[in-house]
């Protein structure tokens, strides 16, 4: 401990400002898991020295994620099962049935229980087996380890702390490693963390300078470092430790750590030392059980079961009181017992009689609670999710080759009751796919594409623009531009070729993109933090300025057609300074030196900031460009202005000094850098502007429209700016001009003014007051409109900072009530935490069923907070999908997921659940009626086996079939009439009224079944005059019951497939087969030969016809009358489309509506607001890539890219804690 | 089926082998089942269906009901309660003492045949308020013992009538112990004896399989309390038809059991003298005893229930069919009228 402290101090004293920065940033840690970071201790790792490490007994690298092993499976698995109240109840009943108070033999309860347990355990075992196989694959995958100056391939599980490993390109890191060396110069390597946090941009890790050389195995084997570091913890973004190498102590930060679960990119291989292994790696420490969600229906089910239990107790009470009261009178033979051991029927001790009778009757009536209910529901849901949802071709996205995935089968029916959808924007509503669409160079506009918005406008004006067929074959991703005047070097003939050249060079040079892969135009891929950037560089490539390589100081561009058409030459530009983009600057500049020594500053940024900095003169160009910018903005495009400035060497040198000064300053560095940048970013010459299309996901507007017709309210929670969010909301049809908009924003002049004064307390107070007033004002107005007759729809737009105050407990209720009266709500600039808070607000506060959909790590919170979490899959990020309950590839698949699968699942499960109650209640009630005839003695009416097989065989399968196959209207009608979904929101099919009705029918039917069977059997029933005994009558009654109950299921069905008939017929048949065999084999049973005796009587046949018909008459009457006088919507829809044949396999090519998604989208754009756009596009919306260049430049930048909060709320971050703390 | 895989666990499970083919199509295979497009018929309960279903029930049920009712009406049944009159008048205690005493319990009853009775005429005894379906009672028997000699000592279920003086009782248990032991003999019009056949009064399956041919009564009714009939120890149980009938326990507290058959036609107005031995004690629980003479139809004895039920349901369905027809005429609704859709009924409301 002492040594560690000492070395730590040494590290501090030796540390440059770099180390100070690092230690400060690492304190603001982000945790994915719920587990708090553990108390810091330390561990010492001796690299390359297994013997030394052996003493420390570190855990191996093998991981196990299984729940059980061979020994623990049974006890642990059973324990898990009996944690369910229902199973515990049946266990109690089973135990009771072994005692003499039981009227039934133990098999009655033991068999169904063991069957249920067996099925559940098999399922558990199967799932665990899959996990085990997964683990084995991982543990046995190989990695190169240094052994005696050679790389040896060993499986991951053999890896030990302190080993030196080599990981090749695209390989996964087998454990948490300390990066020692990389094949890249400067010890840099790139990692992809998509598996950890869903971010696809590459992260940079840089080895310590001292260790750069240990690349070759011979050299690496000489490495004898000692690593002292913190104990394993779950904080992904922090690491503190020291490397003691040759008696020197060097601090290590997260920048040198490679985490298990990430993989290596753009680097041939790296060499690293293992620090944490197996379960001690950060990713495994973060592994946590996602809290399993239970559906609302299931919770309702619990209440119903509790009610049933209450009914059961009442029945027992009635029976027991009867037993205690009537015990003495009739049973002369009981006298013989009283002297014996049994006290149950001792008339002299009525209290004992009463108590014992309760136990007897509970055992007798126990089937009132359907034992197979849970296991059946689980089975149904499992098949629903694995067979239907996962295999739905409507939800298969061929472009990303992603089918839908139900990650849990708990929530299928919850999908049918969603009332609020919380959606992320980027990557969910939009594709996060920016396409270079148009540009304007020197006042000339290029690009023949027509956006949907323009198309819609034109159509409204009566023009019919035919869509230009996609002539240029396979377009490159990010480039949707076609204009013969610019392509293939044709720009040389344009009026202003020099301007064009500058334009293209600016695109090719002024950026922070990384090239990846082979250096040919076809194979090279660009890694950019923001897709806008990638689109711009791709555009440059297509214009003949192919940027293919970057070193920290150079940019290599392969230029075509510059001197003359067809000539290709490689040109290098020296990058002298990079003035980074941030949200206050809204621009980005690069100072570069041409081969001939020319110094140019290229700048690109938002039009407002660029225009402020243009050199005077050339007003004509500025005016024309501004008009074009407005046109682009109107067309829904994101615009950027490009400009340049030639620098004289003297100007540059003097400026550069200031820049370096600012860069190395310790206090307020960002602000100082900004100020220095201002000095050079002036007197710019405008080159032109670019227009990038932020593509909406396919079919989003129509999907949103459909969902809102279904009564679902959609909220957009985004980290974007207010304007961007509004733009997208318009495009998605969330907001339109007819709506009353309430905007609560912190970007007002008043707030800015207070903020500029800088007093935190004052700012907070001021904003709180403002938000409070705004909220109350809006709320009053909203109430006025809602209660008014205009029927105007409302929308609320609020930004993150205001939301922070609005979520305050005092204001929360106002916010909730205001937002609930709005049909759409847009929250922008919200942090992941706030997303989760808003979700929780509605979930808890309004008690509505919520669904969250998102694609990134910043959506994890809200996905977990909502009732149902949906992740967008198919992109490379996994974090959202990992946290989600359902993963779909496209936002528009929500229509299918909710309106089709959700609704059907809800309907089906309601049917299944209510049917279970019905059948078991009916069964038990016949038993109950019999109790009155037996002197309350608790004599069973049915044979043991009848009772135990009733649930598991005679009535089990059909209900599962219904749970799988029943559908009221087919899929395309479900989408055509989204309003049908409302019945799910209102929970119309499983409420107390439904349960009550059902109970009435149960009572009625049980009375019919029991009394008819009894009343018609009092005299001799054959021409031979013989009389039937109790077992004969009960067999006849049971036959009637099985037929009735099964037919009743058929009556509940909306569709009857072959499987329905087979299963219903099969169940009835199963009963007959069973009884034929059973009554033949078991001579010692009362039921011996009963069915053959019965079959010789007319009684059985007459009864078997009469009872089901009479019993079902009530249902039939009810259904007929209900359908005719109070039809459900789905019934009307059924009637409307009753003559349409089911279209088989159709609709798999289209979304289901008549319009193709493309057409729908166009239609949606046509409905966009008409007024001229006030704001002109926004590029650089995706924050979080500032760090790259800083690292490249050797300037210390905190390890930010994983900082998820930062990603979402950029503005507050610009005054980063770092600066404010000093 | 909760999928509680740790969130980041699967992240780590990404196959570390990058060379694995990435572009395997994951397109689900089309099948009618997975796409939920199985062919199905979609019955819609239209008024026509409702009315026709009701009419169909009427058409089927009324004839069956009539047939059953006629069958039941054809049955001639004579019921005579004798427990009161065959006991000395007095308090209940007297009756119990009487029945438990050794006094002569012969009793004469006269019955008049109301209608012509075709042979065979079945003789039943009916016990009221005798809970043969009481839980303690029902299970106090041993089917194993009744069936086979080897299982003679299989008497665990027979308490309290399992042993007497340490030896096994055959047949054991309360059911056998409480066997009915009144006897009836009949004469017609004061002269000719009416022979009562006791053959084939039990179910054949019981005789053949449930009651052993090699099982003879043993120690039966040897205890301090005598429950009912004695059995001839030289006749195997399979031939003791009275016992077999008795052992087929009744479902209700009131039940009839077949006593025997009279294989002679009886004419209307015939008087039948019954000489009965009133041995069986129902006085201690105030149970009634009745003697029943009945013919049988194809449907069995006199029971109007099935016939009435069929007729009633048939009639009810007819009424319902008519009612529905009238209602549909008065308040028609076009099938599939979109204006009935909830969102069309209340415009703009959601």
Coordinates of N, CA and C in Angstrom, one line a residue, chain A residues 65 101-103 123 138 141 172 195 283 286-289 330-333 336-337 342 344-345 360 378 382 387-388 391-393 396 401 407 409-410 708 882 901 904 908 930 933-935 937-939 965 967 979 982 1014-1016 1018-1020 1023-1027 1029-1030 1032 1055-1057 1083-1085 1088-1089 1093 1102 1105-1106 1110 1116 1123-1125 1129 1132 1135-1136 1138 1144-1145, chain B residues 1-4 6-16 24-28 30 32-42 44-45 47 53-54 61 64 122 124 130-131 133-136 143-144 147 159-160 174 200 202-203 205 209-210 225 248-249 251-253 256 285 297 299-303 305-306 310 313 324 327-328 331 333 335-337 340-343 350:
Chain A
X65 N -21.8 -17.1 -17.6 CA -23.0 -16.3 -17.4 C -24.2 -17.2 -17.1
X101 N -57.3 -35.1 5.8 CA -58.4 -34.2 5.6 C -58.7 -34.1 4.1
X102 N -57.8 -34.5 3.3 CA -58.0 -34.3 1.9 C -59.1 -35.2 1.3
X103 N -60.0 -34.6 0.6 CA -61.0 -35.5 -0.1 C -60.5 -36.1 -1.4
X123 N -37.6 -25.5 -19.7 CA -37.3 -24.2 -20.3 C -36.1 -23.5 -19.7
X138 N -17.0 -18.2 -26.4 CA -16.1 -17.1 -26.0 C -14.9 -17.6 -25.3
X141 N -12.3 -19.1 -27.8 CA -11.7 -18.4 -28.9 C -10.3 -18.0 -28.5
X172 N -11.2 -9.0 -31.2 CA -11.8 -8.5 -29.9 C -10.8 -8.5 -28.8
X195 N -20.1 -2.3 -29.1 CA -20.6 -3.3 -28.2 C -20.9 -2.8 -26.8
X283 N -16.4 -4.6 -18.5 CA -17.7 -4.9 -19.2 C -18.5 -5.9 -18.4
X286 N -20.1 -4.6 -15.4 CA -21.3 -3.8 -15.7 C -22.5 -4.7 -16.0
X287 N -22.1 -6.0 -16.2 CA -23.2 -6.9 -16.6 C -24.2 -7.0 -15.4
X288 N -25.4 -6.7 -15.7 CA -26.4 -6.7 -14.6 C -27.6 -7.3 -15.1
X289 N -28.4 -7.8 -14.3 CA -29.7 -8.4 -14.7 C -30.6 -7.2 -15.0
X330 N -77.5 -36.7 10.5 CA -77.9 -37.8 9.7 C -77.0 -39.0 9.7
X331 N -75.8 -38.8 10.1 CA -74.8 -39.8 9.8 C -74.7 -40.8 10.9
X332 N -75.6 -41.7 11.0 CA -75.5 -42.6 12.2 C -74.3 -43.4 12.2
X333 N -73.7 -43.6 11.0 CA -72.5 -44.5 10.9 C -71.3 -43.7 11.4
X336 N -69.4 -44.4 14.9 CA -68.3 -45.3 15.0 C -67.0 -44.6 14.9
X337 N -67.0 -43.5 14.3 CA -65.7 -42.8 14.1 C -65.3 -42.0 15.4
X342 N -60.5 -40.0 14.3 CA -60.8 -38.8 13.5 C -61.7 -37.9 14.3
X344 N -62.8 -35.2 12.6 CA -63.4 -34.2 11.6 C -64.9 -34.2 11.6
X345 N -65.5 -35.3 12.0 CA -67.0 -35.2 11.9 C -67.5 -35.5 13.3
X360 N -60.2 -29.3 4.2 CA -60.7 -30.2 3.2 C -61.2 -29.5 1.9
X378 N -47.0 -18.5 -20.6 CA -45.6 -18.4 -21.0 C -45.4 -19.1 -22.3
X382 N -44.2 -17.2 -25.6 CA -42.9 -17.6 -26.1 C -43.0 -17.8 -27.6
X387 N -41.9 -17.1 -32.8 CA -42.4 -17.6 -34.1 C -43.0 -16.4 -34.9
X388 N -43.7 -15.6 -34.3 CA -44.5 -14.6 -35.0 C -43.7 -13.3 -35.1
X391 N -40.3 -13.7 -36.8 CA -40.3 -14.1 -38.2 C -41.2 -13.3 -39.1
X392 N -41.7 -12.2 -38.6 CA -42.6 -11.5 -39.4 C -41.9 -10.8 -40.6
X393 N -42.3 -11.2 -41.8 CA -41.6 -10.6 -42.9 C -41.9 -9.1 -43.1
X396 N -39.1 -7.4 -41.4 CA -37.8 -7.7 -41.8 C -37.2 -6.6 -42.7
X401 N -30.5 -6.4 -43.4 CA -30.6 -7.8 -43.1 C -31.0 -8.0 -41.7
X407 N -36.8 -9.6 -27.5 CA -35.8 -10.1 -26.5 C -36.4 -10.6 -25.2
X409 N -40.2 -12.3 -23.8 CA -41.6 -12.6 -24.3 C -42.6 -12.2 -23.2
X410 N -42.2 -11.4 -22.2 CA -43.1 -11.0 -21.2 C -44.1 -10.0 -21.6
X708 N -50.9 7.8 -34.4 CA -51.7 8.8 -33.7 C -53.2 8.6 -34.0
X882 N -29.5 -4.0 -26.4 CA -29.3 -4.8 -25.3 C -30.2 -4.5 -24.1
X901 N -49.1 -7.1 -34.0 CA -48.7 -8.1 -33.0 C -49.2 -7.7 -31.6
X904 N -53.0 -8.1 -31.4 CA -53.4 -9.5 -31.4 C -53.0 -10.2 -30.1
X908 N -55.5 -11.9 -27.7 CA -55.4 -13.4 -27.5 C -55.2 -13.7 -26.0
X930 N -72.2 -29.7 -5.6 CA -72.3 -31.1 -5.1 C -72.1 -31.1 -3.5
X933 N -75.0 -31.4 -1.4 CA -75.8 -32.7 -1.5 C -75.1 -33.7 -0.6
X934 N -73.9 -33.5 -0.2 CA -73.2 -34.5 0.5 C -73.1 -34.2 2.0
X935 N -73.9 -33.4 2.5 CA -73.9 -33.0 3.9 C -72.6 -32.3 4.2
X937 N -69.7 -32.7 3.5 CA -68.6 -33.5 3.9 C -67.4 -33.4 3.1
X938 N -67.5 -32.7 1.9 CA -66.4 -32.5 1.1 C -66.1 -33.7 0.2
X939 N -67.1 -34.5 -0.1 CA -66.9 -35.6 -1.0 C -66.8 -35.0 -2.4
X965 N -53.5 -18.4 -32.6 CA -54.0 -18.2 -33.9 C -55.2 -17.2 -34.0
X967 N -57.5 -14.2 -34.4 CA -57.3 -12.8 -34.8 C -58.7 -12.3 -35.2
X979 N -57.7 2.7 -35.4 CA -58.5 3.0 -34.3 C -58.9 1.8 -33.5
X982 N -57.5 1.3 -30.0 CA -57.9 2.0 -28.8 C -58.5 1.1 -27.7
X1014 N -77.7 -34.4 -12.5 CA -78.3 -34.9 -11.3 C -79.8 -35.2 -11.5
X1015 N -80.5 -34.2 -11.9 CA -81.9 -34.3 -11.9 C -82.5 -35.3 -12.8
X1016 N -81.8 -35.6 -13.9 CA -82.3 -36.6 -14.8 C -81.9 -38.0 -14.5
X1018 N -82.5 -39.6 -11.4 CA -83.0 -40.1 -10.1 C -83.6 -41.5 -10.2
X1019 N -84.1 -41.8 -11.4 CA -84.8 -43.1 -11.5 C -83.9 -44.0 -12.4
X1020 N -84.4 -45.2 -12.5 CA -83.7 -46.2 -13.4 C -83.5 -45.6 -14.8
X1023 N -83.7 -49.7 -19.9 CA -84.9 -50.5 -19.9 C -84.7 -51.7 -19.0
X1024 N -83.5 -51.9 -18.5 CA -83.2 -53.0 -17.6 C -83.4 -52.5 -16.1
X1025 N -83.8 -51.2 -16.0 CA -84.2 -50.7 -14.7 C -83.1 -50.5 -13.7
X1026 N -81.9 -50.6 -14.2 CA -80.8 -50.4 -13.2 C -80.5 -49.0 -12.9
X1027 N -80.0 -48.8 -11.8 CA -79.7 -47.4 -11.3 C -78.3 -47.1 -11.4
X1029 N -74.8 -45.1 -10.2 CA -74.2 -44.7 -9.0 C -73.5 -43.3 -9.2
X1030 N -72.9 -42.9 -8.1 CA -72.3 -41.5 -8.2 C -71.3 -41.4 -9.3
X1032 N -71.0 -42.9 -12.1 CA -71.6 -42.9 -13.4 C -72.1 -41.5 -13.7
X1055 N -61.7 -16.4 -35.5 CA -61.4 -17.2 -36.7 C -61.3 -18.7 -36.3
X1056 N -61.7 -19.5 -37.2 CA -61.6 -21.0 -36.9 C -60.7 -21.6 -37.9
X1057 N -59.6 -22.0 -37.5 CA -58.7 -22.7 -38.5 C -58.8 -24.1 -38.3
X1083 N -59.9 -51.5 -12.3 CA -61.1 -52.2 -11.8 C -61.4 -51.7 -10.4
X1084 N -60.4 -51.3 -9.6 CA -60.7 -51.0 -8.2 C -61.2 -49.6 -8.0
X1085 N -61.3 -48.9 -9.1 CA -61.8 -47.5 -9.0 C -63.4 -47.5 -9.1
X1088 N -64.9 -47.8 -12.6 CA -64.8 -49.0 -13.4 C -66.0 -49.2 -14.3
X1089 N -65.8 -49.3 -15.6 CA -66.8 -49.6 -16.5 C -67.9 -48.6 -16.6
X1093 N -71.2 -48.6 -19.1 CA -72.6 -48.6 -18.5 C -73.4 -47.5 -19.1
X1102 N -78.8 -38.1 -24.5 CA -79.7 -37.0 -24.4 C -79.1 -35.9 -23.6
X1105 N -76.3 -33.9 -25.6 CA -76.8 -32.9 -26.5 C -77.5 -31.8 -25.8
X1106 N -78.2 -32.1 -24.8 CA -79.0 -31.1 -24.1 C -78.1 -30.1 -23.3
X1110 N -77.9 -26.0 -23.8 CA -78.5 -25.1 -22.8 C -77.5 -24.2 -22.2
X1116 N -74.6 -17.6 -26.3 CA -75.0 -17.3 -27.6 C -75.9 -16.1 -27.7
X1123 N -73.5 -8.2 -30.3 CA -73.0 -7.9 -31.7 C -74.0 -7.0 -32.4
X1124 N -75.3 -7.3 -32.2 CA -76.2 -6.5 -32.9 C -76.5 -5.1 -32.4
X1125 N -76.5 -5.0 -31.1 CA -76.9 -3.7 -30.5 C -75.7 -2.9 -30.1
X1129 N -65.9 -2.3 -32.4 CA -65.4 -1.8 -33.7 C -64.9 -2.9 -34.6
X1132 N -67.6 -4.6 -36.5 CA -68.0 -3.8 -37.7 C -67.1 -4.0 -38.8
X1135 N -67.4 -7.1 -40.4 CA -68.6 -7.2 -41.3 C -68.4 -6.5 -42.6
X1136 N -67.7 -5.3 -42.5 CA -67.4 -4.6 -43.7 C -66.6 -5.4 -44.7
X1138 N -66.3 -8.7 -44.8 CA -66.6 -10.2 -44.6 C -66.5 -10.9 -45.9
X1144 N -53.3 -14.1 -49.1 CA -52.2 -14.9 -48.6 C -50.9 -14.4 -49.2
X1145 N -49.9 -14.2 -48.3 CA -48.6 -13.8 -48.8 C -48.6 -12.4 -49.4
Chain B
X1 N -41.3 -16.2 -19.9 CA -40.0 -16.5 -20.4 C -39.1 -15.2 -20.4
X2 N -38.8 -14.8 -19.2 CA -38.1 -13.6 -19.1 C -36.7 -13.8 -19.6
X3 N -36.3 -12.8 -20.3 CA -34.9 -12.9 -20.9 C -34.0 -12.0 -20.1
X4 N -33.5 -12.5 -19.1 CA -32.8 -11.7 -18.2 C -31.3 -11.8 -18.4
X6 N -27.8 -10.6 -18.9 CA -27.2 -9.4 -18.5 C -27.0 -8.4 -19.7
X7 N -27.2 -7.2 -19.5 CA -27.2 -6.2 -20.6 C -25.9 -6.3 -21.4
X8 N -24.9 -6.3 -20.7 CA -23.6 -6.2 -21.5 C -23.0 -7.5 -21.7
X9 N -23.6 -8.5 -21.2 CA -23.1 -9.8 -21.4 C -23.0 -10.2 -22.9
X10 N -24.1 -10.0 -23.5 CA -24.2 -10.4 -24.9 C -23.3 -9.5 -25.7
X11 N -23.0 -8.4 -25.2 CA -22.0 -7.5 -25.9 C -20.7 -8.3 -26.0
X12 N -20.4 -8.9 -24.9 CA -19.1 -9.6 -24.9 C -19.2 -10.9 -25.7
X13 N -20.4 -11.3 -26.0 CA -20.5 -12.6 -26.7 C -20.4 -12.5 -28.2
X14 N -20.3 -11.3 -28.7 CA -20.1 -11.1 -30.1 C -19.0 -12.1 -30.6
X15 N -19.3 -12.8 -31.6 CA -18.3 -13.9 -32.0 C -17.0 -13.2 -32.3
X16 N -16.0 -13.6 -31.7 CA -14.7 -12.9 -31.9 C -14.1 -13.2 -33.2
X24 N -24.9 -13.6 -44.0 CA -26.0 -14.6 -44.1 C -27.3 -13.9 -44.0
X25 N -28.2 -14.2 -44.9 CA -29.5 -13.6 -44.9 C -30.2 -14.1 -43.7
X26 N -30.7 -13.1 -42.9 CA -31.5 -13.5 -41.8 C -33.0 -13.3 -42.1
X27 N -33.3 -13.3 -43.4 CA -34.7 -13.1 -43.8 C -35.5 -14.3 -43.3
X28 N -36.5 -14.0 -42.5 CA -37.3 -15.2 -42.1 C -37.9 -15.9 -43.2
X30 N -40.8 -17.7 -45.3 CA -42.2 -17.6 -45.3 C -42.9 -18.9 -44.9
X32 N -47.0 -20.0 -43.7 CA -48.3 -19.5 -43.3 C -48.5 -19.3 -41.8
X33 N -47.8 -20.2 -41.1 CA -48.0 -20.2 -39.7 C -47.3 -19.0 -39.1
X34 N -46.0 -18.8 -39.5 CA -45.3 -17.7 -38.9 C -45.8 -16.3 -39.3
X35 N -46.3 -16.3 -40.5 CA -46.9 -15.0 -41.0 C -48.4 -14.9 -40.6
X36 N -48.8 -15.9 -39.8 CA -50.2 -15.8 -39.3 C -51.2 -15.7 -40.4
X37 N -51.0 -16.4 -41.4 CA -52.0 -16.4 -42.5 C -52.6 -17.7 -42.8
X38 N -52.8 -18.5 -41.7 CA -53.4 -19.8 -41.9 C -54.8 -19.6 -42.4
X39 N -55.2 -20.5 -43.3 CA -56.6 -20.4 -43.8 C -57.6 -20.6 -42.7
X40 N -58.6 -19.8 -42.6 CA -59.5 -19.8 -41.5 C -60.9 -19.4 -42.0
X41 N -61.9 -20.0 -41.4 CA -63.2 -19.4 -41.6 C -63.5 -18.5 -40.5
X42 N -64.2 -17.4 -40.9 CA -64.4 -16.3 -40.0 C -65.9 -16.2 -39.7
X44 N -69.3 -15.0 -38.6 CA -69.9 -13.8 -38.1 C -71.3 -14.1 -37.6
X45 N -71.5 -13.7 -36.4 CA -72.8 -14.0 -35.8 C -73.9 -13.0 -36.3
X47 N -77.6 -11.8 -37.6 CA -79.0 -12.1 -37.1 C -79.5 -13.3 -37.8
X53 N -80.0 -20.5 -35.9 CA -79.6 -21.4 -34.8 C -80.7 -21.7 -33.8
X54 N -81.4 -20.7 -33.4 CA -82.5 -20.9 -32.5 C -83.5 -21.8 -33.1
X61 N -85.1 -30.0 -30.8 CA -85.4 -30.3 -29.4 C -86.8 -30.7 -29.2
X64 N -87.5 -34.4 -29.8 CA -86.9 -35.2 -28.7 C -87.6 -35.1 -27.4
X122 N -90.1 -53.4 -12.1 CA -88.9 -53.4 -11.2 C -89.4 -52.9 -9.8
X124 N -88.1 -51.3 -6.5 CA -87.0 -50.6 -5.9 C -87.3 -50.3 -4.4
X130 N -80.5 -40.5 3.4 CA -79.4 -41.4 3.7 C -78.2 -41.0 2.9
X131 N -77.3 -40.4 3.6 CA -76.2 -39.8 2.9 C -75.2 -40.9 2.5
X133 N -73.5 -40.6 0.1 CA -72.4 -39.9 -0.6 C -71.5 -39.1 0.4
X134 N -71.7 -39.4 1.6 CA -70.8 -38.7 2.6 C -69.4 -39.2 2.4
X135 N -68.5 -38.2 2.6 CA -67.1 -38.5 2.3 C -66.5 -39.7 3.1
X136 N -66.9 -39.7 4.4 CA -66.4 -40.8 5.2 C -66.9 -42.1 4.8
X143 N -62.0 -52.0 -2.5 CA -62.3 -52.6 -3.7 C -61.4 -53.8 -4.0
X144 N -60.2 -53.7 -3.5 CA -59.2 -54.8 -3.7 C -59.7 -56.0 -3.0
X147 N -62.5 -57.8 -4.6 CA -62.3 -58.4 -5.9 C -61.5 -59.7 -5.8
X159 N -61.7 -48.4 7.7 CA -62.0 -47.9 9.0 C -63.4 -47.3 9.1
X160 N -64.2 -47.4 10.0 CA -63.9 -48.2 11.3 C -64.3 -49.6 11.2
X174 N -67.7 -49.3 6.0 CA -69.1 -48.9 6.3 C -70.1 -49.2 5.3
X200 N -79.8 -60.8 -11.9 CA -79.5 -59.7 -12.9 C -80.0 -58.4 -12.4
X202 N -77.9 -56.4 -10.7 CA -76.7 -55.5 -10.6 C -76.1 -55.4 -12.0
X203 N -75.2 -54.5 -12.2 CA -74.5 -54.3 -13.4 C -73.6 -55.5 -13.6
X205 N -70.8 -55.8 -15.2 CA -69.4 -55.6 -15.0 C -69.0 -55.7 -13.6
X209 N -66.3 -58.5 -12.6 CA -64.9 -58.1 -12.3 C -64.7 -57.4 -11.0
X210 N -65.7 -56.7 -10.5 CA -65.4 -56.0 -9.3 C -65.6 -56.9 -8.0
X225 N -72.0 -53.6 17.0 CA -73.1 -52.9 16.4 C -73.4 -53.5 15.0
X248 N -72.7 -50.0 -5.1 CA -72.6 -48.9 -6.1 C -73.2 -47.7 -5.5
X249 N -72.4 -46.9 -4.9 CA -72.9 -45.8 -4.0 C -73.7 -44.8 -4.8
X251 N -75.4 -41.1 -5.8 CA -74.8 -39.7 -5.9 C -75.5 -38.8 -4.9
X252 N -76.8 -39.1 -4.6 CA -77.5 -38.1 -3.8 C -77.9 -38.7 -2.4
X253 N -78.3 -37.8 -1.5 CA -78.8 -38.3 -0.2 C -80.0 -39.2 -0.4
X256 N -82.6 -44.5 -5.0 CA -83.3 -45.8 -5.2 C -82.3 -46.8 -5.5
X285 N -81.9 -41.5 12.0 CA -81.6 -40.2 11.3 C -82.8 -39.7 10.5
X297 N -89.2 -47.6 -19.6 CA -89.3 -47.3 -21.0 C -87.9 -47.4 -21.6
X299 N -86.2 -45.0 -22.0 CA -85.4 -44.0 -21.4 C -85.2 -44.3 -19.9
X300 N -85.8 -45.4 -19.4 CA -85.7 -45.8 -18.0 C -86.9 -45.5 -17.3
X301 N -86.8 -45.1 -16.0 CA -88.0 -45.0 -15.2 C -88.7 -43.7 -15.4
X302 N -89.6 -43.4 -14.5 CA -90.5 -42.2 -14.6 C -89.7 -41.0 -14.3
X303 N -89.2 -40.3 -15.3 CA -88.5 -39.0 -15.0 C -88.8 -38.0 -16.1
X305 N -88.0 -35.1 -16.3 CA -87.1 -33.9 -16.4 C -86.5 -33.7 -17.8
X306 N -86.0 -34.8 -18.4 CA -85.3 -34.6 -19.7 C -86.3 -34.1 -20.7
X310 N -86.1 -30.6 -22.6 CA -86.0 -30.5 -24.1 C -87.1 -29.6 -24.6
X313 N -86.5 -25.9 -23.6 CA -85.5 -25.2 -24.3 C -85.9 -25.0 -25.8
X324 N -86.1 -12.1 -31.6 CA -85.0 -11.5 -32.4 C -85.5 -11.0 -33.8
X327 N -87.2 -7.9 -33.3 CA -86.3 -6.8 -32.9 C -85.6 -6.3 -34.2
X328 N -85.1 -7.3 -34.9 CA -84.4 -6.9 -36.1 C -85.2 -6.2 -37.1
X331 N -85.7 -2.7 -35.3 CA -84.4 -1.9 -35.2 C -83.4 -2.5 -36.0
X333 N -80.1 -3.0 -38.4 CA -78.8 -2.4 -38.5 C -78.1 -3.1 -39.8
X335 N -75.5 -4.5 -42.1 CA -74.3 -5.2 -41.7 C -73.0 -4.4 -42.2
X336 N -72.1 -4.2 -41.3 CA -70.9 -3.5 -41.6 C -71.2 -2.0 -41.9
X337 N -72.0 -1.4 -41.1 CA -72.3 0.0 -41.3 C -71.2 0.8 -40.7
X340 N -71.3 2.9 -37.4 CA -71.3 2.3 -36.1 C -69.9 2.3 -35.4
X341 N -68.9 2.6 -36.3 CA -67.5 2.6 -35.7 C -67.4 3.7 -34.7
X342 N -66.8 3.4 -33.6 CA -66.8 4.3 -32.5 C -66.2 5.7 -32.9
X343 N -65.2 5.6 -33.8 CA -64.6 6.9 -34.2 C -65.4 7.7 -35.1
X350 N -60.9 11.8 -29.7 CA -59.9 10.8 -29.2 C -58.8 11.4 -28.5

